[in-house]
XYZ file of C-alpha atoms in Angstrom:
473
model
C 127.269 90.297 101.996
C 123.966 91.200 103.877
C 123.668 90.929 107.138
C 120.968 88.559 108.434
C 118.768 91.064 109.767
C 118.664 92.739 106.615
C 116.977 89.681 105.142
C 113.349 89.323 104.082
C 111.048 88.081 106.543
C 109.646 85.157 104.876
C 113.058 84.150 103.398
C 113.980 84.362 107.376
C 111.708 82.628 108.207
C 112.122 79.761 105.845
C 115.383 79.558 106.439
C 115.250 79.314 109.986
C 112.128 76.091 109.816
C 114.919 74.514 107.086
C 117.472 74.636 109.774
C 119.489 77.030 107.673
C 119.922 80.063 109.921
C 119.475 80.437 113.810
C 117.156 82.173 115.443
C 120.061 82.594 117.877
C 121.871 84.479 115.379
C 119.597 86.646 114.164
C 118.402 87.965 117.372
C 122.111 89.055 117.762
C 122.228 90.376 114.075
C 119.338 92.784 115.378
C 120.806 93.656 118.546
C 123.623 94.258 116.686
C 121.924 96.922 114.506
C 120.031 98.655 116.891
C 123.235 99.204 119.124
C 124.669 100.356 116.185
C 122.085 102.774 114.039
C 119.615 103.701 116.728
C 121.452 106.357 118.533
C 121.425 108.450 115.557
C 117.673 108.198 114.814
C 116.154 107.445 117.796
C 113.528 105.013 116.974
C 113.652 102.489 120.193
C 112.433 103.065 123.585
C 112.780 99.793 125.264
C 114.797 96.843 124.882
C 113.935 92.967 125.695
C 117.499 91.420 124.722
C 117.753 88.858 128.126
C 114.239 87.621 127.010
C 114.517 87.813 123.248
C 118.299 86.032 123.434
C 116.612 83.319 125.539
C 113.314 82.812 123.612
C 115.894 82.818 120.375
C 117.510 79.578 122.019
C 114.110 78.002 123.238
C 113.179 78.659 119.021
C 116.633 76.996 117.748
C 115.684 73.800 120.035
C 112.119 73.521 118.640
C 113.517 73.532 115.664
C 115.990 70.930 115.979
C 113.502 68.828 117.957
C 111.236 68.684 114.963
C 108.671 70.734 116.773
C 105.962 72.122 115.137
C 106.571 75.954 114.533
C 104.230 79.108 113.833
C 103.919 81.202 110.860
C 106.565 83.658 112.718
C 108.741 81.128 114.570
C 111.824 82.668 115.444
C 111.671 85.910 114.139
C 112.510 89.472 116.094
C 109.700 92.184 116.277
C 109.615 95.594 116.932
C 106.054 96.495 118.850
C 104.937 100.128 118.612
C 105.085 101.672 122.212
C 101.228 101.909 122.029
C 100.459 98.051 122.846
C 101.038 96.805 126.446
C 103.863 94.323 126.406
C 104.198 91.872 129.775
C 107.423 93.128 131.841
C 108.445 95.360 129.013
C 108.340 99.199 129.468
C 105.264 100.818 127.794
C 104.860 104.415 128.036
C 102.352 105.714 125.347
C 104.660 108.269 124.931
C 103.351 109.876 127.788
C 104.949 111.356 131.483
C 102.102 109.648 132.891
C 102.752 106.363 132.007
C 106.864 106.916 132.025
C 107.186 104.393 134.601
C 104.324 101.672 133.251
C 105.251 97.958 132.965
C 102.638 95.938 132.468
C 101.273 92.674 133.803
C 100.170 91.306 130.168
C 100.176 91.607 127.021
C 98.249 93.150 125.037
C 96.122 91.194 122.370
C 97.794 91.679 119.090
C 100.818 91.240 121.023
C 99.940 88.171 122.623
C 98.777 86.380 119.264
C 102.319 87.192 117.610
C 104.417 85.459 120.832
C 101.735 82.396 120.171
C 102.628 82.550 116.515
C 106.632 82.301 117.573
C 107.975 85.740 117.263
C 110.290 87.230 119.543
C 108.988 90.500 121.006
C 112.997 92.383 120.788
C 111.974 96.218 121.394
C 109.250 98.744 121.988
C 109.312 101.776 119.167
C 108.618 104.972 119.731
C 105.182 107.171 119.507
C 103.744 110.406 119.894
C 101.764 110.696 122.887
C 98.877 108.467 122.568
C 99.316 108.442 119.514
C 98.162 111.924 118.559
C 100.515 113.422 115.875
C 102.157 112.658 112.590
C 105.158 113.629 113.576
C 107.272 110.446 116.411
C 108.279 112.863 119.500
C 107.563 112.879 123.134
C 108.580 114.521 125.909
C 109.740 111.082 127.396
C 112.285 109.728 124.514
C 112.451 112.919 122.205
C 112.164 112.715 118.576
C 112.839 109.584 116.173
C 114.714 111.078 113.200
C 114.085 110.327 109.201
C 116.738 107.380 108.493
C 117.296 109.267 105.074
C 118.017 112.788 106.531
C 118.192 113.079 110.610
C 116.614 116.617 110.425
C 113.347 115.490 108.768
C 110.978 113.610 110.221
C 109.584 110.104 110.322
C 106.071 111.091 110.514
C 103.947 109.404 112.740
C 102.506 107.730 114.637
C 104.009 104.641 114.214
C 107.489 106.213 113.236
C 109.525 104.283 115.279
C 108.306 101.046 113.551
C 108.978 102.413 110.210
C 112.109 103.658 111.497
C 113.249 100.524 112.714
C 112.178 98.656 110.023
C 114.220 100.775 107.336
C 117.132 100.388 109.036
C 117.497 97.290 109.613
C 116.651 96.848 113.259
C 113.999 94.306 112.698
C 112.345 92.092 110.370
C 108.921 93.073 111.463
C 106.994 95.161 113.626
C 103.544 96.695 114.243
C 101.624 99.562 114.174
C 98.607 100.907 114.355
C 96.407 103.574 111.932
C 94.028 106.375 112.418
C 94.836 109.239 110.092
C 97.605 107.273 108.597
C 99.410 106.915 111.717
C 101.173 103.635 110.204
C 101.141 104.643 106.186
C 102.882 108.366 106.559
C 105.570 106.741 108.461
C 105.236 104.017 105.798
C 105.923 106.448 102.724
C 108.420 108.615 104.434
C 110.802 105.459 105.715
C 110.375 103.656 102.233
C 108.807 101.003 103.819
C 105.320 98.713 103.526
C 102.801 99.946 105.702
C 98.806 98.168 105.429
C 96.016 99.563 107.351
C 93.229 96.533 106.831
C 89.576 96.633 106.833
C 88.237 97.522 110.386
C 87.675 94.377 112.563
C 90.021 92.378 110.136
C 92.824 92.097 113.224
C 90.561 92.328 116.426
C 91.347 94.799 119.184
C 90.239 94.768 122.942
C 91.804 98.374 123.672
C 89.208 100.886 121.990
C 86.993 102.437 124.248
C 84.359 102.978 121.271
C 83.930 99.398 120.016
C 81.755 99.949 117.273
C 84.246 102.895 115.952
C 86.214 101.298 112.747
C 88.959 104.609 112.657
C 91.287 103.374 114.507
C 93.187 99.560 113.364
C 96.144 97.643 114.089
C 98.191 97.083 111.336
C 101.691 95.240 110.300
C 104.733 97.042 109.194
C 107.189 95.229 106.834
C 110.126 95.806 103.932
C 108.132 94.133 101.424
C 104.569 93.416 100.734
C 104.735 89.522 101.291
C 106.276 90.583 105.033
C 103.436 92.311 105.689
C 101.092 89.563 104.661
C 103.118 86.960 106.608
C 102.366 89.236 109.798
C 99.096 89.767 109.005
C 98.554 86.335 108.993
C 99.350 85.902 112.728
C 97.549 89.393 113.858
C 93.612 88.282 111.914
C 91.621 86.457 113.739
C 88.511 86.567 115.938
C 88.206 88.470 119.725
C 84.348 88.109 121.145
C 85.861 91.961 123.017
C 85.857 93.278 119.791
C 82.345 93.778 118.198
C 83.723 94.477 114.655
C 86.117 91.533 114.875
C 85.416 89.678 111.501
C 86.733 86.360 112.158
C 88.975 85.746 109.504
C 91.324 83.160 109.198
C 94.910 84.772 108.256
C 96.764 82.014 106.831
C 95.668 82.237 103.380
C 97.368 85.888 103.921
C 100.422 83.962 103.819
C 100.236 83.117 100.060
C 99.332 86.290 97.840
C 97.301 85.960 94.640
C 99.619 85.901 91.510
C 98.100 89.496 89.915
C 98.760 90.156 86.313
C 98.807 94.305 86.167
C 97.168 94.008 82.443
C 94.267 92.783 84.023
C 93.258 95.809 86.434
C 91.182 98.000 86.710
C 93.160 101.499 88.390
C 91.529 104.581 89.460
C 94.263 106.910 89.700
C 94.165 110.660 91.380
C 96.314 113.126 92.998
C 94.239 114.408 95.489
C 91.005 112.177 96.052
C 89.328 114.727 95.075
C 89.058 116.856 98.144
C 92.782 116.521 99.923
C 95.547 119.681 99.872
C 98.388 118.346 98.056
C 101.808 119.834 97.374
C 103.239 120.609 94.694
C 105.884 118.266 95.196
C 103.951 115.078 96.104
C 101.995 116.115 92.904
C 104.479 116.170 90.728
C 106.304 112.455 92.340
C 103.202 111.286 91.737
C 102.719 112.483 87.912
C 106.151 110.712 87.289
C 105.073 107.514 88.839
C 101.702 107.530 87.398
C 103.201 108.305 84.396
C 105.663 105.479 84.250
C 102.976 102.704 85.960
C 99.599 103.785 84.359
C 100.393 101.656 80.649
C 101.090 98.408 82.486
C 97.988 98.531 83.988
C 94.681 96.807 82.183
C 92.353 100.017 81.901
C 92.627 103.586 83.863
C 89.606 104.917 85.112
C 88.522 108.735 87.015
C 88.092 108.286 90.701
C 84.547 109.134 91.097
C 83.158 108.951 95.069
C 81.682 111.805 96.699
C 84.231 112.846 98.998
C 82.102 116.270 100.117
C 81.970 116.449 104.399
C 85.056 114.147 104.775
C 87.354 117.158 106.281
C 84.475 117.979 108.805
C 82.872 114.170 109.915
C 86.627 113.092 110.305
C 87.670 115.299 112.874
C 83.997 115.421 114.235
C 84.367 111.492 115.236
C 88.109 111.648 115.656
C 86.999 113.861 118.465
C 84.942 111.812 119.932
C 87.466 109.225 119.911
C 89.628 111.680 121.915
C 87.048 112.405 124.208
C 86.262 108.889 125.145
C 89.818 108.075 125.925
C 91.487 110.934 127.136
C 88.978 113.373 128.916
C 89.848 112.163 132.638
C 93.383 112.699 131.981
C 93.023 116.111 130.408
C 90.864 117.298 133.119
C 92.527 115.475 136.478
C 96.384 116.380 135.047
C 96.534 119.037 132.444
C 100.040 119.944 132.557
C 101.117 116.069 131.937
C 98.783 115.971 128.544
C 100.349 117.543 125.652
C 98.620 120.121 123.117
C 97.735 117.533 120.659
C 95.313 115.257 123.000
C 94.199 118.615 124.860
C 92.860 120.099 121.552
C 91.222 116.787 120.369
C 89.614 116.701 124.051
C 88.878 120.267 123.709
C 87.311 119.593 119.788
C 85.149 116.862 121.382
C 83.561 118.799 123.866
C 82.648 121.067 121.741
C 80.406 119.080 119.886
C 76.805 118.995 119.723
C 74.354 115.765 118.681
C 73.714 117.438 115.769
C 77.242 117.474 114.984
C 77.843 114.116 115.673
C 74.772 112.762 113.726
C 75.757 114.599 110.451
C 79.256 112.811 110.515
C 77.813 109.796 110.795
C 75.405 110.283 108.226
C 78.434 111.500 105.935
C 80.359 108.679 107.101
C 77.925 106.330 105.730
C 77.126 108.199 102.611
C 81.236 107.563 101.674
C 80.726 104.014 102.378
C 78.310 103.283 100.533
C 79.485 105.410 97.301
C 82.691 103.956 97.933
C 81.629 100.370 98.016
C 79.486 101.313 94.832
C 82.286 102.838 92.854
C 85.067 100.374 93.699
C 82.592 97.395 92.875
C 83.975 97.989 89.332
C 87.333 99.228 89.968
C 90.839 96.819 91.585
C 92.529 99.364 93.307
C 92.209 103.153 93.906
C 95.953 104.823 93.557
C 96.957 108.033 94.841
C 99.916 109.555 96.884
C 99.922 108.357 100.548
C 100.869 111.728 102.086
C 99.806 115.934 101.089
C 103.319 117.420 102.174
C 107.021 115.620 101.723
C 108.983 115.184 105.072
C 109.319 118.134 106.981
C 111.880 119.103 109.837
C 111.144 117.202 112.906
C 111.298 120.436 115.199
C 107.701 121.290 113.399
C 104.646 119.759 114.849
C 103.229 119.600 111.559
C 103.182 121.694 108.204
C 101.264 124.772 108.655
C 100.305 125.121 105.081
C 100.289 123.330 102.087
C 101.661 125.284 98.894
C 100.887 128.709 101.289
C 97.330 128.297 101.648
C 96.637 127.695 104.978
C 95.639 124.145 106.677
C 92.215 123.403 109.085
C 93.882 121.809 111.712
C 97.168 120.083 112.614
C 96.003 116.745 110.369
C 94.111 118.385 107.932
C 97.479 117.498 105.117
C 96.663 114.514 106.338
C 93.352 113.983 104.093
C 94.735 111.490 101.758
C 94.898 108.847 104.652
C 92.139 110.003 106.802
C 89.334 109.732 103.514
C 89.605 105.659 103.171
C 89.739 105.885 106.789
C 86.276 107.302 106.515
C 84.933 105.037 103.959
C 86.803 101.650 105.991
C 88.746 100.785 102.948
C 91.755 98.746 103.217
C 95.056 100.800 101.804
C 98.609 99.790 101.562
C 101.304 102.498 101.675
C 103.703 100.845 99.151
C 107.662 102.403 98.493
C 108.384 103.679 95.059
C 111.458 105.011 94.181
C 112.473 108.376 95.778
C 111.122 111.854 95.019
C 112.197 114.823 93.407
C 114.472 115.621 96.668
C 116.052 112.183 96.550
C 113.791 111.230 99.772
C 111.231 107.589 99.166
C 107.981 108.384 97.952
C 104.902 106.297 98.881
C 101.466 105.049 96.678
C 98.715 104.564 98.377
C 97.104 100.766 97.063
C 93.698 101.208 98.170
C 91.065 97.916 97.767
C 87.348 97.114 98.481
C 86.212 97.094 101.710
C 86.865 93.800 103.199
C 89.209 93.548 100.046
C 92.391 92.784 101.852
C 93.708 89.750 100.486
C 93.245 91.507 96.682
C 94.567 94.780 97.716
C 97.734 93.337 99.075
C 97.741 91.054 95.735
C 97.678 94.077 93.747
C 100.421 95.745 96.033
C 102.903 92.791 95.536
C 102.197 93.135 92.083
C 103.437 97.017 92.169
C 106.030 95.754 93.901
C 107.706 93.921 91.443
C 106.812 96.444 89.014
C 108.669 99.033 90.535
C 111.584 96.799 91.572
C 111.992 95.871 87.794
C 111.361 99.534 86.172
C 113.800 101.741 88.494
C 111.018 102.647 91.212
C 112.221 99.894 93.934
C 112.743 100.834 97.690
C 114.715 103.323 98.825
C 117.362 102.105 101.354
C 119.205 104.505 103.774
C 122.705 104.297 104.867
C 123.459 103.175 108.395
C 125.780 104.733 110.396
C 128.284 101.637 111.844
């Protein structure tokens, strides 16, 4: 019999509004599982179980009151060790902050609480998020639940982490490169990186930038669209915020596959992509591509991506981390140093180009996916790799640009602001899950996710469900 906190989200969550199951209970199922899997993966850095067991009891009343409850009422969350939670340890994965409990919470983790969920743990992080691969000089590495000497990927590994095994029903993370759909695709878990301003932010330091996006983590699509619901909404702080009312995120469009439109490719036509992932994704193409409606070629101009990525990733770096770098250099690690150190190396000129090749990718993108559903490609260049290397080095021996130059496949509909769900299927050639990469029309969410759920059941039905690892009791 499962245990309750390896239950759906939204079947939690009815259950607990029909009286059915305690919030009380499944605070303690979680508890339970984290005491019980985490010490062999690694993926928790801080722990709320006073406050979670008493904000579980304070939910049970409500409900038995006949209070009226929120979309999440009751239900345990991990939060990625990036977002400021009030009284709760958050470190950024950095020595500097080792020691950092903060006064408030952060936005997107104030807006969940409001909504009714029960903030239960932190999750771990790179530093600052800089890295694909979840390890820190303050908590160490958080190990692949499906073989402890691979890694999660990053940056929100310890999310996905917790989420596979069973530590939580929820939790959130946040996207750059594919900071929350590597970890996604590596876990075999749902990862969605929305449409910039979608979920409003009051943290980045470049307002206007849409790279960087919070994002919800979840076991199945409709998980992820029940969190969403509670992180969209509007923040006058952010000047991309868009406003949107999440609820209807909540109930998914019934998609019929026959009836879309599917760009499929391997490589977006500019990404390095093993031989591996390209094969995975042959068989999975191969086995999806004739229930779809009509198979198109992906057509954008994809030409500049590599170099107006890393140009205003740079920036990014420079604008939040250059004080650091420069007042304590030996307390910054290598990744944020050489994204400091890329930044300042920058001229106007280089700066102007990627934003001129920035928009050019919009715009083609917006053009080509005006008559396409969904864009489908592999959410990650290189399988899971051991977590003692930063990153690969090369991809099928030729050489890589730069530590997230494999990856490309995330960072491009970063680029062009495209919304893209990382979405399990089935397990690759070396028995490890495998990840596609649902990618919609800008602004698009609601459809993308539609389509997603519709993969979903797909792949549940034909052999290419989620992969599930075993727990250590």
């Amino acid at each position: 019999m499962a245990e309750l906190c390896d239950l759906e989200a939204v079947e939690l969550r009815r259950l607990i509004g029909a009286g059915e199951v305690s919030p009380v209970d499944l605070v303690e199922s979680c508890i339970a599982r984290i005491e019980a899997a985490d010490p062999a993966v690694n993926a928790i850095t801080a722990k709320a179980y006073d406050r979670a067991r008493a904000e579980a009891r304070a939910a049970e009343t409500a409900v038995r009151r006949g209070d009226a409850l929120g979309p999440l009422h009751g239900l345990p969350i991990g939060v990625k060790d990036l977002s400021d939670t009030e009284g709760l340890l958050t470190a950024y994965g950095s020595p500097l902050f080792a020691d950092n409990v903060p006064v408030a919470d952060e936005l997107v983790v104030a807006v969940l609480r409001r909504a009714g969920a029960i903030v239960l743990a932190k999750t771990n992080t790179p530093e600052f998020g800089a890295g694909a691969n979840t390890r820190n000089e303050v908590f160490g590495p958080t190990r692949n639940p499906f073989d402890h000497e691979l890694t999660c990927a990053g940056s929100s590994g310890g999310s996905a982490v917790a989420l596979a095994c069973g530590m939580v029903p929820l939790a959130t993370g946040s996207d750059l490169a594919g900071s929350l759909r590597t970890p996604a695709a590596y876990c075999g878990i749902v990862g969605f990186r929305p449409t910039p301003g979608l979920i409003p932010t009051e943290t980045r330091g470049h307002g206007w930038s849409p790279l960087s996006v919070d994002g919800p983590m979840a076991r199945t699509v409709a998980d992820a669209g029940l969190l969403l619901s509670a992180m969209t909404g509007h923040d006058p702080r952010d000047p991309l915020s868009l406003g949107v009312d999440g609820a209807a995120f909540r109930a998914l469009d019934t998609v019929d596959l026959g009836g879309l439109t599917v760009a499929f490719t391997e490589d977006l036509g500019f990404a390095p992509v093993d031989s591996r992932v390209r094969r995975s994704f042959r068989a999975a193409r191969q086995a999806l591509e004739p229930a779809v409606g009509r198979s198109v070629d992906f057509a954008v101009d994809m030409a500049g991506v590599d170099e107006a990525f890393a140009a205003l990733r740079a920036v990014g770096f420079v604008a939040a981390h250059r004080e650091k770098v420069e007042a304590t250099p030996d307390k910054v690690g290598p990744n944020v140093t050489a994204n400091v150190a890329a930044g300042m190396k920058l001229g106007l000129a280089d700066v102007a180009s990627a934003l001129t090749v920035q928009t050019r990718v919009v715009r083609d993108a917006d053009a080509f996916l005006s008559g396409v559903d969904v864009v489908i490609c592999p959410v990650a260049g290189h399988p899971p790799f051991p977590w003692r290397d930063w990153y690969p080095a090369t991809i099928d021996g030729a050489a890589l640009s730069s530590y997230f130059h494999w990856l490309a496949l995330a960072y491009g509909p970063t680029l062009a602001g495209l919304p893209s769900v990382a979405l399990p299927f089935g397990r690759d050639e070396a028995g490890l899950p495998f990840g596609l990469q649902i990618i919609g029309r800008r602004r698009g969410d609601h459809a993308a996710l539609s389509a997603a759920r519709a993969i979903e059941a797909w792949a549940g039905q034909n052999g290419f469900g989620r992969a599930i690892p075993q727990i250590s009791q």
